[in-house]
PDB file of C-alpha atoms in Angstrom:
ATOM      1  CA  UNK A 254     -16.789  22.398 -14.601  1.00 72.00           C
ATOM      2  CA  UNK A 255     -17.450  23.599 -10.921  1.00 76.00           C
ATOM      3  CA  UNK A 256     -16.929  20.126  -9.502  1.00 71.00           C
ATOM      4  CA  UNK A 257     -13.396  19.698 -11.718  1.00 74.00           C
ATOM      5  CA  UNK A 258     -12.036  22.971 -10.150  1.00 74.00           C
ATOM      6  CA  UNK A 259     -13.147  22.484  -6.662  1.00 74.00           C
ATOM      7  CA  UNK A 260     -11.230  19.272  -7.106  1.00 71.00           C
ATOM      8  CA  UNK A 261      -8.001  20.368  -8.204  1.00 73.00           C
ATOM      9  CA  UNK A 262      -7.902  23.276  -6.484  1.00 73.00           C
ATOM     10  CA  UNK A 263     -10.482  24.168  -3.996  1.00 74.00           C
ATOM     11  CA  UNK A 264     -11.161  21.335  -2.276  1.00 75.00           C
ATOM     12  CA  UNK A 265      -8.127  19.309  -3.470  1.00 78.00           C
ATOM     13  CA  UNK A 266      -7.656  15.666  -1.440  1.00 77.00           C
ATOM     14  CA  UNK A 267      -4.044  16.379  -0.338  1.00 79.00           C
ATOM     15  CA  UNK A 268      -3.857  20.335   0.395  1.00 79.00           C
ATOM     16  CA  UNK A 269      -7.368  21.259   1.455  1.00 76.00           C
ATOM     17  CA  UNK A 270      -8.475  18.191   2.632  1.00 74.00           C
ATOM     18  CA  UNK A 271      -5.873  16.617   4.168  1.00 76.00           C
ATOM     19  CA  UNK A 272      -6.510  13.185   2.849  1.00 76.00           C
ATOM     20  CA  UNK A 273      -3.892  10.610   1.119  1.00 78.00           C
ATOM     21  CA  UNK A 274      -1.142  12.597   3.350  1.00 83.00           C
ATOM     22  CA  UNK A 275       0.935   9.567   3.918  1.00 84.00           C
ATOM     23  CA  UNK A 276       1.530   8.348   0.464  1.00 82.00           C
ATOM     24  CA  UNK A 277       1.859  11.736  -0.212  1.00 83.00           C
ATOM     25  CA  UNK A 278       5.099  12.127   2.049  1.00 88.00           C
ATOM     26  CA  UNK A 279       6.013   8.387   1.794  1.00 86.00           C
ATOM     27  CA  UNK A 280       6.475   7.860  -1.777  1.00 86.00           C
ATOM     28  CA  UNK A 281       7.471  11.395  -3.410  1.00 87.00           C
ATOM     29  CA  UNK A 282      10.969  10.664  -2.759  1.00 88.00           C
ATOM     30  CA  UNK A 283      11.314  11.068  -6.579  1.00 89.00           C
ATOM     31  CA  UNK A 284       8.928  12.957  -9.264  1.00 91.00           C
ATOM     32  CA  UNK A 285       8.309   9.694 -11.331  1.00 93.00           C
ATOM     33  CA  UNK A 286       7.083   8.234  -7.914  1.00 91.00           C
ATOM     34  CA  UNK A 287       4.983  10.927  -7.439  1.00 91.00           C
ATOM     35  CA  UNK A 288       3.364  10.939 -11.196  1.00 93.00           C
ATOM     36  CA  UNK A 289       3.042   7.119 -10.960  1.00 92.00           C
ATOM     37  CA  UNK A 290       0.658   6.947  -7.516  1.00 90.00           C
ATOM     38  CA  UNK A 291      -1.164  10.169  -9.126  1.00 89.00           C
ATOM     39  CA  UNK A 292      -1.776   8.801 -12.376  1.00 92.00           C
ATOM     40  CA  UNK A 293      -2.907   5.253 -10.572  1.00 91.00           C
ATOM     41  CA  UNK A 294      -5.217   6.665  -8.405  1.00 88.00           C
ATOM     42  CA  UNK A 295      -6.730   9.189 -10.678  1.00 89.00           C
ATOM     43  CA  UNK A 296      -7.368   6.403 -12.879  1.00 91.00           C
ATOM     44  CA  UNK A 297      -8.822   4.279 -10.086  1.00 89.00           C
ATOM     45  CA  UNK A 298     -10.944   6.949  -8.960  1.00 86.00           C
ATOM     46  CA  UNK A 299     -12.434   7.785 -12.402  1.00 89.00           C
ATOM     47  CA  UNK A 300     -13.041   4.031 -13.030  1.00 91.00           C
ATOM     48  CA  UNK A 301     -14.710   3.261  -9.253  1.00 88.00           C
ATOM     49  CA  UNK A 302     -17.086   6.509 -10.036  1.00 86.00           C
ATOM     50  CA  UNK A 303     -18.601   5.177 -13.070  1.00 90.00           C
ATOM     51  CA  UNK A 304     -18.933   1.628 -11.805  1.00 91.00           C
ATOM     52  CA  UNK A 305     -20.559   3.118  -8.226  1.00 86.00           C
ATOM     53  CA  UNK A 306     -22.870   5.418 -10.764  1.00 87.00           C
ATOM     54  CA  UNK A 307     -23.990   2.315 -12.709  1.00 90.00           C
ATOM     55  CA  UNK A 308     -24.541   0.126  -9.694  1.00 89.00           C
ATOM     56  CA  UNK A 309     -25.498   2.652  -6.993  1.00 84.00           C
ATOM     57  CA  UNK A 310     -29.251   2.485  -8.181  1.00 87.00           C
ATOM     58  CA  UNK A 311     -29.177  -1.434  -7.580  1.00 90.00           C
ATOM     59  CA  UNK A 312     -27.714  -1.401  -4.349  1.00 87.00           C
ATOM     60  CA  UNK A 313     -29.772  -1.367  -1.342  1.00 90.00           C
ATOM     61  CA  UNK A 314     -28.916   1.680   0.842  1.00 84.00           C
ATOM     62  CA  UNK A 315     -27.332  -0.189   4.142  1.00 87.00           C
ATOM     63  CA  UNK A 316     -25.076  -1.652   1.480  1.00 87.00           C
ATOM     64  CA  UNK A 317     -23.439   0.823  -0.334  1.00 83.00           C
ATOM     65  CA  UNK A 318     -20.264   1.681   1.555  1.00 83.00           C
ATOM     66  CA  UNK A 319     -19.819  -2.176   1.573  1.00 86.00           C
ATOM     67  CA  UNK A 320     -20.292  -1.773  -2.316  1.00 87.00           C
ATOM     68  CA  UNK A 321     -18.046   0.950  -2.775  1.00 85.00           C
ATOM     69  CA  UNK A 322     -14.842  -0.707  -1.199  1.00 86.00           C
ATOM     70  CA  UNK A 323     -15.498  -4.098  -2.840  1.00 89.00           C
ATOM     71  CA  UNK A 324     -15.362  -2.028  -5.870  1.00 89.00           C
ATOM     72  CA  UNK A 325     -12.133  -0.434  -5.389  1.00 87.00           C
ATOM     73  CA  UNK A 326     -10.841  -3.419  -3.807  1.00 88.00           C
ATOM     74  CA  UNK A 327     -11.506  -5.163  -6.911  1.00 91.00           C
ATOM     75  CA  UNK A 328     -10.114  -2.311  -9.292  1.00 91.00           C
ATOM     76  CA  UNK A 329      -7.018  -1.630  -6.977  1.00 89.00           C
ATOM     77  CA  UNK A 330      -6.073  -5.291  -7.180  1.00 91.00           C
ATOM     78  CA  UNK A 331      -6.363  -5.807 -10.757  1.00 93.00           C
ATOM     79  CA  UNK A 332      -3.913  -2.645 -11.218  1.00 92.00           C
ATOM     80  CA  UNK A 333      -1.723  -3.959  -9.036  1.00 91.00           C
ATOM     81  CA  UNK A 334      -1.754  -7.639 -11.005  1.00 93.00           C
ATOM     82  CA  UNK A 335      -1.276  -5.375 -14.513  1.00 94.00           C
ATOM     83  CA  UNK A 336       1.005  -3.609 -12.748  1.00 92.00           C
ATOM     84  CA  UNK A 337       3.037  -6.395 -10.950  1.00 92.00           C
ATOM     85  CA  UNK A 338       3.536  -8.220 -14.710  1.00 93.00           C
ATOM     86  CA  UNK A 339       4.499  -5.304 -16.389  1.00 94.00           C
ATOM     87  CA  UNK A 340       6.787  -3.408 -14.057  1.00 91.00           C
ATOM     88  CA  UNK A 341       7.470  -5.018 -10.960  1.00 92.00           C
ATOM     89  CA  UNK A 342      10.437  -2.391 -10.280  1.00 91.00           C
ATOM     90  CA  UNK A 343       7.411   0.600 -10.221  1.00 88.00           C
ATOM     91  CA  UNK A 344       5.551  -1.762  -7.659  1.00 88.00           C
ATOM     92  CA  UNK A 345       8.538  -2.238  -5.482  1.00 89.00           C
ATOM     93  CA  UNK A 346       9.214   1.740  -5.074  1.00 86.00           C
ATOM     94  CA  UNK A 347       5.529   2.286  -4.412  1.00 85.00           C
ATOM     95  CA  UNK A 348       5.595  -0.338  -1.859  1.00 84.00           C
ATOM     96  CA  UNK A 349       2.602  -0.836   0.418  1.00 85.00           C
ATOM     97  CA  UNK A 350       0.890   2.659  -0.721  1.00 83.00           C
ATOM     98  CA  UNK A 351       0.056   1.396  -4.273  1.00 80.00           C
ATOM     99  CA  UNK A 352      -2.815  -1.677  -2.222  1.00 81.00           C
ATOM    100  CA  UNK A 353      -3.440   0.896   0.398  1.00 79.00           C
ATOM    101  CA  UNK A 354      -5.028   3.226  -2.486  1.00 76.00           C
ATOM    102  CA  UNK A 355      -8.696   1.878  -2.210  1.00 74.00           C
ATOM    103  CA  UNK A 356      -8.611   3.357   1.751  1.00 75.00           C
ATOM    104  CA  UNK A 357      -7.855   6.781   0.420  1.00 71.00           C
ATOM    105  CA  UNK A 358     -10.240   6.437  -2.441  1.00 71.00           C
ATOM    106  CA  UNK A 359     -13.036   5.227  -0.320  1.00 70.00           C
ATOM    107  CA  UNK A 360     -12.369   9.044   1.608  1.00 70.00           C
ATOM    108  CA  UNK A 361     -12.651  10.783  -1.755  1.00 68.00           C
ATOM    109  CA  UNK A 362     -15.990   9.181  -2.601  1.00 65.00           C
ATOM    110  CA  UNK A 363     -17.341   9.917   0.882  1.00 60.00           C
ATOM    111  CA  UNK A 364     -20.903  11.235   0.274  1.00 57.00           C
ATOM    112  CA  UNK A 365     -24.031   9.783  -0.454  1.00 54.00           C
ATOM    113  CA  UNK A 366     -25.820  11.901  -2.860  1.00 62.00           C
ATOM    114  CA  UNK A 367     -26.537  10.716  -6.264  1.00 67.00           C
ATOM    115  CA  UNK A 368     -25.760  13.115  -8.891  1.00 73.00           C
ATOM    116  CA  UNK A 369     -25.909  13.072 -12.303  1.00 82.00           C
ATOM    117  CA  UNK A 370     -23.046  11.012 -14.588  1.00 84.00           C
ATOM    118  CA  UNK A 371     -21.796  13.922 -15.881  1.00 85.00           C
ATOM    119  CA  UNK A 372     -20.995  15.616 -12.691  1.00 85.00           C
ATOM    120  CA  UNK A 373     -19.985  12.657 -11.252  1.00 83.00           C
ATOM    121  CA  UNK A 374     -17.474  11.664 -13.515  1.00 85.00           C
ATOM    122  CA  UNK A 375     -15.977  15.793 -13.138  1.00 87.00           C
ATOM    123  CA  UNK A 376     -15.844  15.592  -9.598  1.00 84.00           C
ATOM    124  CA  UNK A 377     -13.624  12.206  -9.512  1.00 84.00           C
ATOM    125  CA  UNK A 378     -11.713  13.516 -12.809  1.00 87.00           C
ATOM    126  CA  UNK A 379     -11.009  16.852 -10.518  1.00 87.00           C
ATOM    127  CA  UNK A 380     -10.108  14.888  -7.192  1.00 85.00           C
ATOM    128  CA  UNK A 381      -7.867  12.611  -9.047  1.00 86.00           C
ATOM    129  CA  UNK A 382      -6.034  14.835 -11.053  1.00 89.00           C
ATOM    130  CA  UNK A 383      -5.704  17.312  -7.833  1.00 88.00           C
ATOM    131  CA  UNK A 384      -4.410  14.344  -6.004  1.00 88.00           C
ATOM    132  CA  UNK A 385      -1.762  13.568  -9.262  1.00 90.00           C
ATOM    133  CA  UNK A 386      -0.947  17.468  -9.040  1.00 91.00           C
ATOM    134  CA  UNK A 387       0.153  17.512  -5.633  1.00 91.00           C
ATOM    135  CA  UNK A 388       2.484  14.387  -5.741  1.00 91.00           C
ATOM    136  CA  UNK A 389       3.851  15.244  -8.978  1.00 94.00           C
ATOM    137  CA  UNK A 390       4.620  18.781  -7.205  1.00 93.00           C
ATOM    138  CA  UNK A 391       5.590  17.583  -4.250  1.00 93.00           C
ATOM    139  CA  UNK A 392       8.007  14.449  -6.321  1.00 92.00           C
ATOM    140  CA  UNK A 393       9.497  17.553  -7.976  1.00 93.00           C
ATOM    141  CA  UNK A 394      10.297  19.646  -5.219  1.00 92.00           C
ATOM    142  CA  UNK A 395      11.383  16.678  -2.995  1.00 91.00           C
ATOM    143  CA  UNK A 396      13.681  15.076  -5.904  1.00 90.00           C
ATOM    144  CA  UNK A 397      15.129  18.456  -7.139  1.00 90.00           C
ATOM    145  CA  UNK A 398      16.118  19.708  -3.608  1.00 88.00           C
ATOM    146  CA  UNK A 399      17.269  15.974  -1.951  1.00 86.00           C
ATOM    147  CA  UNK A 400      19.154  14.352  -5.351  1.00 85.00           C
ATOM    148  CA  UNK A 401      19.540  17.729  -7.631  1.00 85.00           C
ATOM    149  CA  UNK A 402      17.505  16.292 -10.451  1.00 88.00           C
ATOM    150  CA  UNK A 403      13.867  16.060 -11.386  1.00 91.00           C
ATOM    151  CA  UNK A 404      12.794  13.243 -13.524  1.00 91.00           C
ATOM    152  CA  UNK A 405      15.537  11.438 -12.827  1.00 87.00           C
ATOM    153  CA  UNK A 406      17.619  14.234 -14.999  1.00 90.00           C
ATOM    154  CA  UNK A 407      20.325  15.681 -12.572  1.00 89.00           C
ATOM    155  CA  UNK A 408      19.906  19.613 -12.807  1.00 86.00           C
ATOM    156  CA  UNK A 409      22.823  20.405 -10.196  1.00 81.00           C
ATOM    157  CA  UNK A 410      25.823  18.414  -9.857  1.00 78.00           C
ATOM    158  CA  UNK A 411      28.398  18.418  -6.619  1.00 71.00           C
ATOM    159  CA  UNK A 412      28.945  16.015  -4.434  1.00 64.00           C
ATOM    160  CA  UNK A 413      26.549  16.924  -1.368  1.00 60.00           C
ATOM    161  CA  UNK A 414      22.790  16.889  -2.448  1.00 61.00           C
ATOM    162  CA  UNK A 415      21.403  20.666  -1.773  1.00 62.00           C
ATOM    163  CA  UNK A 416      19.067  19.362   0.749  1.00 76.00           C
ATOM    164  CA  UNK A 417      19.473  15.516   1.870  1.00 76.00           C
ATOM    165  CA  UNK A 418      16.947  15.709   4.069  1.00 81.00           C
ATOM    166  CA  UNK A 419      14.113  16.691   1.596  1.00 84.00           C
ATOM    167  CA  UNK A 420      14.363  13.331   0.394  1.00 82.00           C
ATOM    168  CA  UNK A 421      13.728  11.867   3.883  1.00 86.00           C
ATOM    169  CA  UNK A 422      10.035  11.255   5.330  1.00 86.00           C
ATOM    170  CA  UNK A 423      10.541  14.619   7.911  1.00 88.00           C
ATOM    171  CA  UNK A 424      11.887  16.832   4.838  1.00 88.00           C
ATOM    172  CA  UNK A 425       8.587  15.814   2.868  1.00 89.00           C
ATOM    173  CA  UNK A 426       5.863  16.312   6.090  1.00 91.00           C
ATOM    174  CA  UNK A 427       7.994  20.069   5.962  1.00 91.00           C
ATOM    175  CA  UNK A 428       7.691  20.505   2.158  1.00 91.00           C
ATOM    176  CA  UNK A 429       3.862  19.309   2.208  1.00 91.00           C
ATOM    177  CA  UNK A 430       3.050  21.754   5.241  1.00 90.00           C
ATOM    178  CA  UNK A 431       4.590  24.328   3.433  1.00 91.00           C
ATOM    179  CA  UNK A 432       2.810  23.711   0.486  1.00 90.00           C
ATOM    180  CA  UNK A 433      -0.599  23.685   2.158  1.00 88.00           C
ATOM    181  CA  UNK A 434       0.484  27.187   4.159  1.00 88.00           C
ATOM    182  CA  UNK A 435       0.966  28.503   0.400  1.00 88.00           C
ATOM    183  CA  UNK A 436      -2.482  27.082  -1.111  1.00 84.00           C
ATOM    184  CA  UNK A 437      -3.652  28.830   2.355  1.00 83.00           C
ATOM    185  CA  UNK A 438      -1.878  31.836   1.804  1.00 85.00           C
ATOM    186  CA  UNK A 439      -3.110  32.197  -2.183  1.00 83.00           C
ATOM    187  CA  UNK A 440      -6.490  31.306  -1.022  1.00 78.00           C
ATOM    188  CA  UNK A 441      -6.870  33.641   1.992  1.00 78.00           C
ATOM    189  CA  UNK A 442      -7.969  30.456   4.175  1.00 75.00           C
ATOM    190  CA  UNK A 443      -6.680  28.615   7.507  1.00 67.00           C
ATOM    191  CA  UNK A 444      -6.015  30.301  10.649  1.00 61.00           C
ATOM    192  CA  UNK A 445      -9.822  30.957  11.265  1.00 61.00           C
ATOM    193  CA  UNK A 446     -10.579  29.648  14.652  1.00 54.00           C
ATOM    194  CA  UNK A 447     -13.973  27.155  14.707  1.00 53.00           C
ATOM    195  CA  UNK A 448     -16.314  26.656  17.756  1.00 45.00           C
TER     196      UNK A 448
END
C-alpha cells in the first residue's frame, strides 16, 4: 500500500514530481477535460505495467527502454483509435496531449528495478490515479473560477466569468504553482536549498 500512497500523494507525477506539467495546464480548461486525460492515462499506465512485468524478463537489458515505449506507443494508439470512433468530440478537446501521453508515461516508469507484480501494479495504480487527482483538481478549480461551473453545471451566473483568465494557459501555470506551494506547505517540503 506504500507504493499506492507515495503515488498519489508523496511522490505524485504532477505536484511532487513535476512531470506531465503541460497537459496538466493545457487541457484543464474544463473538469471533464481534466477527468478524461486522468482516467486515460491511469488506465494506460496500469495496462503498460503489467505488459512491461510480463515481458521485462524476456527482454534483453540494452533493450528495455526501447521495449517500454513501443509498448505504450502501441497502447496509446489503440486508445486513441477506440477513442477516435467513439467520441471524436473528447479527442478534439484533448488535442495533441491525448498521443503525447506515452512521453509522460515513459517518465513515470523510469526505473529499472524489477519488483514484484503486486507492487508493481500499486505503484502505477498510485501514479495514475495521483496524476487523474491533480487534473481533475486542477479541471475543477480552473472551470469553476474561469466559466462559473464545474462539470459543465454553471454554479454562478452573471455575465463576466469570476476569473477569465483561470481558464487561459497563464491562469492554469498560476493555479498549478499554487497548488504545488500548498502540497509543499501541508507536507513541510520545498524551499530546502541542495548542493
Amino acid at each position: 500500500m506504500t507504493q499506492l500512497w507515495e503515488g498519489l500523494f508523496t511522490k505524485n507525477p504532477v505536484l511532487v514530481l513535476a512531470l506531465g506539467l503541460v497537459p496538466a495546464v493545457a487541457v484543464t480548461t474544463t473538469a471533464m477535460n481534466g477527468l478524461a486525460l486522468g482516467i486515460i492515462a491511469a488506465i494506460l499506465l496500469v495496462a503498460a505495467a503489467i505488459v512491461n512485468w510480463v515481458l521485462a524478463p524476456h527482454v534483453p537489458e540494452n533493450a528495455k527502454l526501447a521495449v517500454r515505449m513501443l509498448v505504450l506507443i502501441l497502447l496509446v494508439v489503440a486508445v486513441y483509435s477506440l477513442l477516435l470512433g467513439r467520441n471524436p468530440g473528447l479527442v478534439a478537446s484533448l488535442g495533441i496531449f491525448l498521443p503525447l501521453l506515452a512521453v509522460d508515461e515513459l517518465l513515470l516508469q523510469a526505473g529499472g528495478e524489477r519488483r514484484g507484480f503486486g507492487e508493481e501494479l500499486l505503484r502505477a495504480c498510485g501514479q495514475g490515479l495521483g496524476f487523474a487527482l491533480v487534473l481533475v483538481v486542477l479541471g475543477v478549480v480552473r472551470e469553476f473560477l474561469g466559466m462559473g461551473s464545474i462539470f459543465g453545471r454553471q454554479i454562478v451566473t452573471g455575465s463576466l466569468a469570476p476569473l477569465s483568465l483561470a481558464g487561459s494557459v497563464p491562469g492554469g501555470m498560476v493555479i498549478l504553482g499554487l497548488l504545488m506551494a500548498l502540497v509543499n506547505l501541508v507536507t513541510k517540503r520545498g524551499g530546502e536549498l541542495h548542493d
